[in-house]
Short mmCIF file of C-alpha atoms in Angstrom, two decimals:
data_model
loop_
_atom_site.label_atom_id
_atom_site.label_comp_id
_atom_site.label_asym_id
_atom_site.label_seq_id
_atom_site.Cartn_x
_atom_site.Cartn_y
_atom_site.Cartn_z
CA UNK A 1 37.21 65.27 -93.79
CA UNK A 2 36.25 61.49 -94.00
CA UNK A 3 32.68 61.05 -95.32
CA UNK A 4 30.34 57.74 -94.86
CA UNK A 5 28.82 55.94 -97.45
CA UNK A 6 25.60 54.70 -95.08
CA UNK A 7 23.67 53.28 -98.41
CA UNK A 8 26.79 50.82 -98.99
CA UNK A 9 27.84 49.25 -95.78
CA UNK A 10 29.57 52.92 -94.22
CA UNK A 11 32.25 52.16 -96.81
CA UNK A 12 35.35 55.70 -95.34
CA UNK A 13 36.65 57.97 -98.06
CA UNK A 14 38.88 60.83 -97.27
CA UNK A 15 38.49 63.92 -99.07
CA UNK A 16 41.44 65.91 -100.38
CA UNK A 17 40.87 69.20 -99.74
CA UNK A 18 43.34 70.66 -102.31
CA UNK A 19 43.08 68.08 -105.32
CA UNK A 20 39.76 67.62 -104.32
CA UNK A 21 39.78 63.51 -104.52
CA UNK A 22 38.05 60.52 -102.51
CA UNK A 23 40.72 57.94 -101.16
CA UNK A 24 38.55 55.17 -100.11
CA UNK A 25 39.88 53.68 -96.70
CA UNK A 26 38.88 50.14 -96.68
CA UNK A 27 41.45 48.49 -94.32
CA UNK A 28 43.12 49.69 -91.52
CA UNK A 29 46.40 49.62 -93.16
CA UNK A 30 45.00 51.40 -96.16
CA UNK A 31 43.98 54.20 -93.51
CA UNK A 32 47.31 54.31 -92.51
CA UNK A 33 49.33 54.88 -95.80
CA UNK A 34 46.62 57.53 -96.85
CA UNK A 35 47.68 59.69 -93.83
CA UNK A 36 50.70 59.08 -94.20
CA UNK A 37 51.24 60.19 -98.24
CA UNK A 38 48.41 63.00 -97.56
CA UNK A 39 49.40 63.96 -94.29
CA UNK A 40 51.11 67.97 -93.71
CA UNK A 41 52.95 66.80 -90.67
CA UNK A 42 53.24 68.97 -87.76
CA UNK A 43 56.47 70.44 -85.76
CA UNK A 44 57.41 70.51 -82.32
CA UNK A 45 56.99 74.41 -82.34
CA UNK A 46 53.48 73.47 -83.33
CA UNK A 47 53.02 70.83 -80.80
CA UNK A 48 54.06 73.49 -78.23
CA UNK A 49 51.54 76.00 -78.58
CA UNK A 50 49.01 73.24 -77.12
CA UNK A 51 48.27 74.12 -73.46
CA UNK A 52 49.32 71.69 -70.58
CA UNK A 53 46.40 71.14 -68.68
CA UNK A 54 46.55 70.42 -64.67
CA UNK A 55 45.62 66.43 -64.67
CA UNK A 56 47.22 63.96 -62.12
CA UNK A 57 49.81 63.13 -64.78
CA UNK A 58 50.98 66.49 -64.45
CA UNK A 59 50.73 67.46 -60.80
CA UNK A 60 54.79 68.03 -60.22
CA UNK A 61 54.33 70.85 -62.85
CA UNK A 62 54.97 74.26 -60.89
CA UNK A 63 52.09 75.85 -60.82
CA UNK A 64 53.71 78.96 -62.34
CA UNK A 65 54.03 76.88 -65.72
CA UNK A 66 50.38 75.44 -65.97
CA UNK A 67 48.89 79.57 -65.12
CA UNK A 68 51.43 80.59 -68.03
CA UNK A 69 49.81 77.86 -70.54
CA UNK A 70 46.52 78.86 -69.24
CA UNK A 71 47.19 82.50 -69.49
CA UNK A 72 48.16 82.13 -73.13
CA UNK A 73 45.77 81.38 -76.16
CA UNK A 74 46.26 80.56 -79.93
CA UNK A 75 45.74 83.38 -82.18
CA UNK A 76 45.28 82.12 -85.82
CA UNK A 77 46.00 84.96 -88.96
CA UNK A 78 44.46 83.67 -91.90
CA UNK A 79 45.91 86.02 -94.92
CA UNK A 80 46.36 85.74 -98.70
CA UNK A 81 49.49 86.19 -100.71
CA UNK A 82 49.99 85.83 -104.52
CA UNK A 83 46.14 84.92 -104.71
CA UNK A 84 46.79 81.86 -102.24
CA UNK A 85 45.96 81.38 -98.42
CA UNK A 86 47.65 81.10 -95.84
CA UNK A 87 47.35 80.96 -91.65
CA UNK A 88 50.03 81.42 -88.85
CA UNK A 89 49.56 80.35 -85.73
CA UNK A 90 50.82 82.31 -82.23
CA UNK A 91 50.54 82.03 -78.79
CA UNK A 92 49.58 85.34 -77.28
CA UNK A 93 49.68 85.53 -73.03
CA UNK A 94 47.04 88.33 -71.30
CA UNK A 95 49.21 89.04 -68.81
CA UNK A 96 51.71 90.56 -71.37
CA UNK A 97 48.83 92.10 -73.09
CA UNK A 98 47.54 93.55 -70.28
CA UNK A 99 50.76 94.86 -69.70
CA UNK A 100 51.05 96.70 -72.76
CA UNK A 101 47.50 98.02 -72.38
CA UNK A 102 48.44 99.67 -69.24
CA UNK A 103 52.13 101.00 -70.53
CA UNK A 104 52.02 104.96 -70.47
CA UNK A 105 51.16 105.89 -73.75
CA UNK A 106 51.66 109.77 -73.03
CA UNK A 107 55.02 111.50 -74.25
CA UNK A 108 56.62 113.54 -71.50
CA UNK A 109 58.87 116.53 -71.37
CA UNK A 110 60.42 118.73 -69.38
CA UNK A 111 60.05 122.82 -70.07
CA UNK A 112 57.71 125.21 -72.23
CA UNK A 113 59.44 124.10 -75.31
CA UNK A 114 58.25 121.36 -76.88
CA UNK A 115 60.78 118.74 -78.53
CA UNK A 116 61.46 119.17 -82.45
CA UNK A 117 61.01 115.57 -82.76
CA UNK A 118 58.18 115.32 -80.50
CA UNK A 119 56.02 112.77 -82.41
CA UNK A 120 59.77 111.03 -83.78
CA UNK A 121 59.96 110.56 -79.81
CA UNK A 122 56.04 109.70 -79.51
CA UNK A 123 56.52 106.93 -82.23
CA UNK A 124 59.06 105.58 -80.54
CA UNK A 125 57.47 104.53 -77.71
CA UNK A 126 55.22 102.24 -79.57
CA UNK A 127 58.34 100.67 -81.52
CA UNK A 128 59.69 99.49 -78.10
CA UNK A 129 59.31 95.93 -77.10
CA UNK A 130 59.42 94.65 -73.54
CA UNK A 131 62.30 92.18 -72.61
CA UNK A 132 60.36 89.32 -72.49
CA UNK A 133 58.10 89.87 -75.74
CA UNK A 134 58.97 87.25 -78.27
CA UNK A 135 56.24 87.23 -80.42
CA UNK A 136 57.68 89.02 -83.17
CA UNK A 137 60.68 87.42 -83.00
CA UNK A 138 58.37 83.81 -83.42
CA UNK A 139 56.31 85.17 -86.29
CA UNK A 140 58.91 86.31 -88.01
CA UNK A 141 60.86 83.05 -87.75
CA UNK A 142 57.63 81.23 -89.20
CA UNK A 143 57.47 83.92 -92.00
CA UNK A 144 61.03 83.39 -92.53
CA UNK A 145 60.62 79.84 -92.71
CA UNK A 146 57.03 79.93 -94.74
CA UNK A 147 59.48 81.62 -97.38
CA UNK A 148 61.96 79.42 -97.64
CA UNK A 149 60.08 76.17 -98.10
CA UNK A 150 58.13 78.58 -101.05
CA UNK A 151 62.19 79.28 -101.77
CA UNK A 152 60.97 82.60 -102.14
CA UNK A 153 63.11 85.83 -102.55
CA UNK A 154 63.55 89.31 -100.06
CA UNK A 155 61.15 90.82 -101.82
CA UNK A 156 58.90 88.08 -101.44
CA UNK A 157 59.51 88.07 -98.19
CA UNK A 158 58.62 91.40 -97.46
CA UNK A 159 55.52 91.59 -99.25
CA UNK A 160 53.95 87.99 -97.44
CA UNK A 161 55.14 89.98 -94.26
CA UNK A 162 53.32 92.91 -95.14
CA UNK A 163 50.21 90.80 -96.33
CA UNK A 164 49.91 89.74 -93.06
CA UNK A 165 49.53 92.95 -91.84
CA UNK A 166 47.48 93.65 -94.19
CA UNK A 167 44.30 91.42 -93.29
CA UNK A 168 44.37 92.00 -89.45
CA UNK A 169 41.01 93.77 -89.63
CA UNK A 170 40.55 97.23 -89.77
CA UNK A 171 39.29 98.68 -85.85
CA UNK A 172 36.30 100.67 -87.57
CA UNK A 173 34.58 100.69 -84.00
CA UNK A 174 37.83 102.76 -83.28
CA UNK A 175 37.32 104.98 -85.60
CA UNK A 176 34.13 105.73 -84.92
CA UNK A 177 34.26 106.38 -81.18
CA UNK A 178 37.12 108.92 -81.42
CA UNK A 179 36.74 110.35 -85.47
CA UNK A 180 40.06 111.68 -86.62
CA UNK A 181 41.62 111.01 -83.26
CA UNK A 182 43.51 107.65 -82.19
CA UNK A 183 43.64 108.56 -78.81
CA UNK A 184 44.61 104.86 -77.93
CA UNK A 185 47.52 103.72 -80.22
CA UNK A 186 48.04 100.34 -79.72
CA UNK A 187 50.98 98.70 -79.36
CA UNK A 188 52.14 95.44 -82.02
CA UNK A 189 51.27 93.54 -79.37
CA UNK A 190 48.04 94.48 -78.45
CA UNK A 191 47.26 94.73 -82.70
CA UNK A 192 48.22 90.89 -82.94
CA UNK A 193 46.05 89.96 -79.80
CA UNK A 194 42.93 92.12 -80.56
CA UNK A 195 43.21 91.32 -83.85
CA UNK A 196 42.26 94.58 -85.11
CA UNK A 197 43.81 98.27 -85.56
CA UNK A 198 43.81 101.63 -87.76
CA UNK A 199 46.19 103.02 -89.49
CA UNK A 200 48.40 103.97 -87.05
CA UNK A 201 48.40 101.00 -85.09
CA UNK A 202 49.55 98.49 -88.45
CA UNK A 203 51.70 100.52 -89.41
CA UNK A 204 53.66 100.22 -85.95
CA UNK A 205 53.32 96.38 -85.99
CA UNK A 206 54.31 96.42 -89.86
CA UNK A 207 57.53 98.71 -89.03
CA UNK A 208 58.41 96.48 -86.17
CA UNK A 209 58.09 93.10 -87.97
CA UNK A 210 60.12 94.37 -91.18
CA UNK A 211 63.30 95.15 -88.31
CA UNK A 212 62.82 92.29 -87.10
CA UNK A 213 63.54 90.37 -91.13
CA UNK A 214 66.96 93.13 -91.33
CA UNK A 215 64.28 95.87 -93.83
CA UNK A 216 64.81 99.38 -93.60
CA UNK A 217 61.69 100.65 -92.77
CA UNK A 218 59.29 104.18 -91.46
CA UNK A 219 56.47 105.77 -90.44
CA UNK A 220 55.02 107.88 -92.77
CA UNK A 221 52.72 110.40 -92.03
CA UNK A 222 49.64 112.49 -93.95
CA UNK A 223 48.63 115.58 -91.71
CA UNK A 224 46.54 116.83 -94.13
CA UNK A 225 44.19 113.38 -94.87
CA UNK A 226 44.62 112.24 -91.13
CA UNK A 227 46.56 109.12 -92.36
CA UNK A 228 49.72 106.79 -91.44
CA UNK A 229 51.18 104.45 -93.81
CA UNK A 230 54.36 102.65 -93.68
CA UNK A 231 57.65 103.12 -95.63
CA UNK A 232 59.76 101.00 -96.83
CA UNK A 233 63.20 101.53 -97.92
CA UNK A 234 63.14 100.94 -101.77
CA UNK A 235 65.76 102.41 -104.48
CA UNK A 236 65.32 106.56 -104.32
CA UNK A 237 63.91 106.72 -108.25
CA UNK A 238 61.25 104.62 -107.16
CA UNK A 239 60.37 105.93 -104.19
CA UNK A 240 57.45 108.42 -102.64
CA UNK A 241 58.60 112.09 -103.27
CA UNK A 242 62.08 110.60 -103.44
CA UNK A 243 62.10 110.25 -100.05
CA UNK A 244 64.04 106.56 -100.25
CA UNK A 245 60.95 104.89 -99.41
CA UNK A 246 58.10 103.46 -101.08
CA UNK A 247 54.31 103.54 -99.89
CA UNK A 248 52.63 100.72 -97.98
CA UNK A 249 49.38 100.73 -97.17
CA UNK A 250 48.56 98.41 -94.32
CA UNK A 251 44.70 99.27 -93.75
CA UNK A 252 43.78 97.11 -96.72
CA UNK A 253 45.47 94.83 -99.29
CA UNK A 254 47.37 96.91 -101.74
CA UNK A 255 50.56 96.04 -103.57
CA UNK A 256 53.60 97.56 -102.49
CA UNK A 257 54.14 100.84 -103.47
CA UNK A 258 50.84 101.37 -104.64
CA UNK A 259 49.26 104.72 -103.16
CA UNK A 260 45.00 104.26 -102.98
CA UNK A 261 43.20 107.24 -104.26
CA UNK A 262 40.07 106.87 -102.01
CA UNK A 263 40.51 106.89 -98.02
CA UNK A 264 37.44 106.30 -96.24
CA UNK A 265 37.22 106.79 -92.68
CA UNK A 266 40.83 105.80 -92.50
CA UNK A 267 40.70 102.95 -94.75
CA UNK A 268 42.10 102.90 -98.21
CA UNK A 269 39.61 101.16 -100.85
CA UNK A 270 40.54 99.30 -103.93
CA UNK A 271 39.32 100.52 -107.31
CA UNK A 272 39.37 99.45 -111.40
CA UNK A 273 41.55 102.45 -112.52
CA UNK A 274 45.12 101.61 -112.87
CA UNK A 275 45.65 105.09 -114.05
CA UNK A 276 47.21 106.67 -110.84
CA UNK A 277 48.36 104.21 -108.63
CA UNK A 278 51.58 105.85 -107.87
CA UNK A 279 49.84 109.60 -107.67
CA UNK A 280 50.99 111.02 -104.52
CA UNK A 281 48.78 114.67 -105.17
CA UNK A 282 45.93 113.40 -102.84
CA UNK A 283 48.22 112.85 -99.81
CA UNK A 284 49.37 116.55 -98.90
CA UNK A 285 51.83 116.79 -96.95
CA UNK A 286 54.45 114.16 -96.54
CA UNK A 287 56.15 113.90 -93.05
CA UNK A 288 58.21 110.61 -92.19
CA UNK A 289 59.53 109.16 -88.66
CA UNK A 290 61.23 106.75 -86.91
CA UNK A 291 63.51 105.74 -89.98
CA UNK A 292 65.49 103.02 -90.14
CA UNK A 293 67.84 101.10 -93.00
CA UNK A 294 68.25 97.93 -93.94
CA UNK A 295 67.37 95.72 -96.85
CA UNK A 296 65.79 97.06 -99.72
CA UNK A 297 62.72 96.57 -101.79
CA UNK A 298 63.21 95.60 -105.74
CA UNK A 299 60.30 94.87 -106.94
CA UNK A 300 58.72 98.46 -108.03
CA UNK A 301 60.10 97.09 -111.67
CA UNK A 302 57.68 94.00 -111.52
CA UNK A 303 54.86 95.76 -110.62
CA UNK A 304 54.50 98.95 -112.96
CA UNK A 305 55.04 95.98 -115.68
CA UNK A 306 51.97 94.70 -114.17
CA UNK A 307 50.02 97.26 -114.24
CA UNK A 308 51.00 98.41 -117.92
CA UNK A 309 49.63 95.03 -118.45
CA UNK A 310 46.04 95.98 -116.87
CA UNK A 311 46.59 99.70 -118.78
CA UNK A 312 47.12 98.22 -122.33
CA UNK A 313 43.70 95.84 -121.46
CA UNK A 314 41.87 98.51 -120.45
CA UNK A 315 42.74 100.63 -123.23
CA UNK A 316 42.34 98.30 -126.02
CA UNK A 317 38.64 97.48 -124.08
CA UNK A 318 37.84 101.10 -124.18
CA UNK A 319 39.00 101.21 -127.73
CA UNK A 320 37.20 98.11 -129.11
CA UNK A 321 33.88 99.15 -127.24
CA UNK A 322 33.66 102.49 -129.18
CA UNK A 323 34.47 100.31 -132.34
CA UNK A 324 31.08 98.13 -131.30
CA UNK A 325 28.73 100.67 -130.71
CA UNK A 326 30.25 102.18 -133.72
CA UNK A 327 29.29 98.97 -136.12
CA UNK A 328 26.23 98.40 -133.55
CA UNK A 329 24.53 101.57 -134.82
CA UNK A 330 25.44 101.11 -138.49
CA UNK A 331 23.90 97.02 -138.20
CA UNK A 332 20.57 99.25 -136.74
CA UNK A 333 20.77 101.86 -139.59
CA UNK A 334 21.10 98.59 -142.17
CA UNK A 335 18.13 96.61 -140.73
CA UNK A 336 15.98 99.98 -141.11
CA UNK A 337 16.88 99.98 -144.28
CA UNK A 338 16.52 96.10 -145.01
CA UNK A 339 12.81 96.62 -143.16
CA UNK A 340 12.18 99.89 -145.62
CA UNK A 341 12.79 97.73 -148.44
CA UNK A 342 10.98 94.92 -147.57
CA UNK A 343 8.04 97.03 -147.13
CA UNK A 344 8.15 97.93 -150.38
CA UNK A 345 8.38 94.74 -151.66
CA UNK A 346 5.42 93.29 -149.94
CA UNK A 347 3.36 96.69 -151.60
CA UNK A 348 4.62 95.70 -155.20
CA UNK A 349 3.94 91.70 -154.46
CA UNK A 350 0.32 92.62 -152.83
CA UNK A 351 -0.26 95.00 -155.81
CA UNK A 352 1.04 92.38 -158.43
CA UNK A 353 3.51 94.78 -159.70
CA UNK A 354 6.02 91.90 -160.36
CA UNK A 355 8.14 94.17 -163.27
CA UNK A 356 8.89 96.82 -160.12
CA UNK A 357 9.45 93.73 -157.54
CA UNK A 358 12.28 91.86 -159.60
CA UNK A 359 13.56 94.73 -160.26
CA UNK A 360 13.94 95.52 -156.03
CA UNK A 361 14.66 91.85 -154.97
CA UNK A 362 18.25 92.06 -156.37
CA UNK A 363 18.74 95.39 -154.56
CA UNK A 364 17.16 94.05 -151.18
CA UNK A 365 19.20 90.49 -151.27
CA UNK A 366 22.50 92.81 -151.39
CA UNK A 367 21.45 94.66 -148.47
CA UNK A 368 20.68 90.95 -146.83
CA UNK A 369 24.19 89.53 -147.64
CA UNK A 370 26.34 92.95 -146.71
CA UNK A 371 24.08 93.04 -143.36
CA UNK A 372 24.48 89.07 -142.36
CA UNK A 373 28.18 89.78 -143.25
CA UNK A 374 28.87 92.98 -141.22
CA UNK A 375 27.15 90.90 -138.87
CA UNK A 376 29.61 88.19 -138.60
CA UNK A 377 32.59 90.73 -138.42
CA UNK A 378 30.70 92.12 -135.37
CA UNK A 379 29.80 88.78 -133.75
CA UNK A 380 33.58 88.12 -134.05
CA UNK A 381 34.57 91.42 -132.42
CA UNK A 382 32.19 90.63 -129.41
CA UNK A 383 34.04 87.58 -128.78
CA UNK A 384 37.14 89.24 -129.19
CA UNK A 385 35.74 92.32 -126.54
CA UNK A 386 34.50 89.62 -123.89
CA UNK A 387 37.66 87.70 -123.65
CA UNK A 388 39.05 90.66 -123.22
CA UNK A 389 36.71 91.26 -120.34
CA UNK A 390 37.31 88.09 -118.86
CA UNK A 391 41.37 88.71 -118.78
CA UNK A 392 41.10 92.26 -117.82
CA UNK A 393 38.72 91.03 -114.63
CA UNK A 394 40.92 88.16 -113.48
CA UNK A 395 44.11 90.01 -113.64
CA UNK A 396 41.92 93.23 -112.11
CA UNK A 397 41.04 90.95 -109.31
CA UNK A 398 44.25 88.84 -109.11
CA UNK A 399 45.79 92.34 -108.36
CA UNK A 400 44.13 92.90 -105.12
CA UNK A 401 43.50 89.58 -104.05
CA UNK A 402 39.80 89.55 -104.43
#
C-alpha cells in the first residue's frame, strides 16, 4: 500500500506490511530502491498462471491454447501453520473438473457376492488421478519448495501439507442435504476447485497429496460415529490402536495425532482440555483402507511434550485458584471481624468509656496489620494466577491456531 499525504504537497510513503514502517518515496529513484530492497519477487511459475488473453498481439496463438487459459482460473488457499499465514496459488481448468464431476462414482461387481474389500476397492476409485491431472503434482512442488526456503524438516513438511488440508472449508451445506450420507464423494480435484468438502472428501485429497511427498499414508474409518480421518504412517508405539498410523483430522485444524473428543455434524471442534487428546474410546470401531508406506511421522515426541506443558499450566491454575478462594474467604472472615471490632470501638468512644477503648485499640490495630498483610500475600498470588492465565491462553490458542 502507498498512502498520500494530501495536507503536505501528496508527499508517497509505502507501508510495510510485516514491520509495519513508512518508507517515504520522494524521488523516482528512491521509489525504485524501496521496491527493490522490499520487494518478494515473483517466479516464472507465478508469472504463468496469468491468463493469455486473445488481443492482436496474440492472434497466431492456436485457439486451443487461449480456450485452455480461459478455461482455467486461479484458486488461492490461504492457511496457517506454526501460528503464521500462508497462501498457494493454483490454476484449476473446468473442463478437468467437469470431468471428474461426471467420472462414475459407483463401485461395480460382478455376482451375488459382494467383494471383501468392497469399500478398499470403493476408495480407490477416488485415489485415482487422470493422466493429465497435474495439480497435485504442482502443489506439492510449491509445498516442497515453501519448506525448503523455511529449511524445514519431513515432519514439517507433512504437517504444512496437512494444514492445508486442513482450512479448505468444511461442505456443511453437504452435510445437511444428505445427513450421515456422502452420497457425492468428491474427488481431490473437485475438493481443491470447490474449495470445500467433508470428511471423506479431505481425507482423499490429504491421502493423495502425502503420496505424492513419498508419506505412507490411509484412510481411516469410524462406522460407529459416521466419520473418516486420515492416517498417517507414524512409529507403531505411537500410533492409533497400534495400527502403525497416527490420527489426522482434516475437517478442522488439529495437531497431528491429536484425536477431537466432540464431532459435530461431521466436524471435529477444538476444546480447553488437554486431558484426552490421544483417547481413542469415543471413536468405536476402527477400520482402515487403502494403505500405503512411505516416510514416517516423528514428531508424536514433540507434541505430548507440548501438551504436558498446557497440563502442568492447567494444573498448577486449578491448584492456585482453590488456594485464592481459600485466602479470599479467610480476608472476608478477617474484615467481619475487623468491622465487629470497630463497632465496638465506636460504642466505647461514643459512650466515653476510654479505659475499655485503649484497652481494644491494640487488639483491633493487630487485626489491621495481619489483614493488610494477608492481603499483600494474596494480591501477590493474583498476579502470580493471571500470568498464569495469560501463558496458559496463548499457548491454549497457539495450539490450535486460533
Amino acid at each position: 500500500r502507498i498512502l498520500l499525504q494530501v495536507q503536505d504537497k501528496g508527499q508517497a510513503y509505502y507501508v510495510d506490511p510485516v514491520e509495519l514502517k513508512l518508507y517515504y518515496l520522494g524521488r523516482p529513484a528512491d521509489a525504485f530502491s524501496v521496491m527493490r530492497m522490499r520487494g518478494l519477487g515473483i517466479t516464472n511459475y507465478n508469472l504463468g498462471l496469468i491468463p493469455i488473453g486473445a488481443n492482436q498481439s496474440s492472434l497466431a496463438t492456436p485457439s486451443s491454447s487461449i480456450n485452455s487459459s480461459l478455461d482455467s482460473k486461479i484458486k488461492i488457499f490461504s492457511f496457517k501453520y506454526g501460528n503464521n499465514n500462508y497462501e498457494l496459488a493454483q490454476s484449476l481448468s473446468q473442463t478437468m473438473y467437469n470431468s471428474y464431476k461426471d467420472s462414475n462414482k459407483v463401485y461395480s461387481y460382478t455376482g451375488n457376492i459382494e467383494p471383501t474389500i468392497l469399500r478398499e476397492s470403493f476408495y480407490g476409485i477416488f485415489l485415482k488421478l487422470k493422466a493429465d491431472d497435474n495439480s497435485l503434482d504442482e502443489i506439492s512442488s510449491q509445498l516442497k519448495k515453501i519448506a525448503s526456503t523455511n529449511n524445514w524438516d519431513d515432519d514439517q513438511l507433512l504437517e504444512f501439507t496437512i494444514a492445508l488440508v486442513q482450512y479448505i472449508p468444511y461442505d456443511h451445506e453437504k452435510v445437511t442435504a444428505n445427513p450421515g450420507i456422502n452420497s457425492n464423494p468428491y474427488f481431490p480435484y473437485e475438493t481443491l476447485y470447490l474449495d470445500k468438502g467433508v470428511c471423506s472428501d479431505k481425507t482423499f485429497l490429504a491421502v493423495s497429496l502425502l503420496r505424492k511427498l513419498g508419506y505412507g499414508a490411509a484412510i481411516m474409518d469410524f462406522p460407529d460415529i459416521n466419520h473418516t480421518a486420515l492416517g498417517v504412517a507414524c512409529p507403531v508405539n505411537y500410533s492409533l490402536n497400534g495400527s502403525g498410523y497416527c490420527y489426522g483430522e482434516t475437517t478442522n485444524y488439529f495437531p497431528l495425532g491429536v484425536i477431537p473428543q466432540t464431532i459435530n455434524n461431521g466436524q471435529a471442534q477444538t476444546a480447553n482440555e488437554f486431558a484426552d487428546l490421544f483417547n481413542p474410546s469415543g471413536l468405536g470401531k476402527i477400520e482402515i483402507y487403502q494403505k500405503t508406506t512411505g516416510k514416517l511421522y516423528q514428531g508424536i515426541p514433540a507434541l505430548i511434550a507440548k501438551i504436558n506443558i498446557l497440563k502442568n499450566y492447567k494444573n498448577d491454575i486449578d491448584t492456585q485458584k482453590i488456594e485464592m478462594n481459600n485466602m479470599s474467604s479467610n480476608l472476608n472472615a478477617e474484615e467481619n471481624n475487623i468491622n465487629i471490632v470497630k463497632a465496638q470501638l465506636d460504642s466505647y468512644y461514643s459512650n466515653n468509656q476510654i479505659k475499655e477503648y485503649n484497652n481494644l485499640i491494640l487488639s483491633y490495630n493487630s487485626l489491621i496489620n495481619q489483614y493488610n498483610s494477608d492481603l499483600k500475600i494474596y494480591k501477590a498470588k493474583v498476579e502470580v494466577y493471571n500470568n498464569l492465565v495469560v501463558k496458559f491462553n496463548s499457548l491454549s490458542k497457539s495450539f490450535y491456531q486460533q
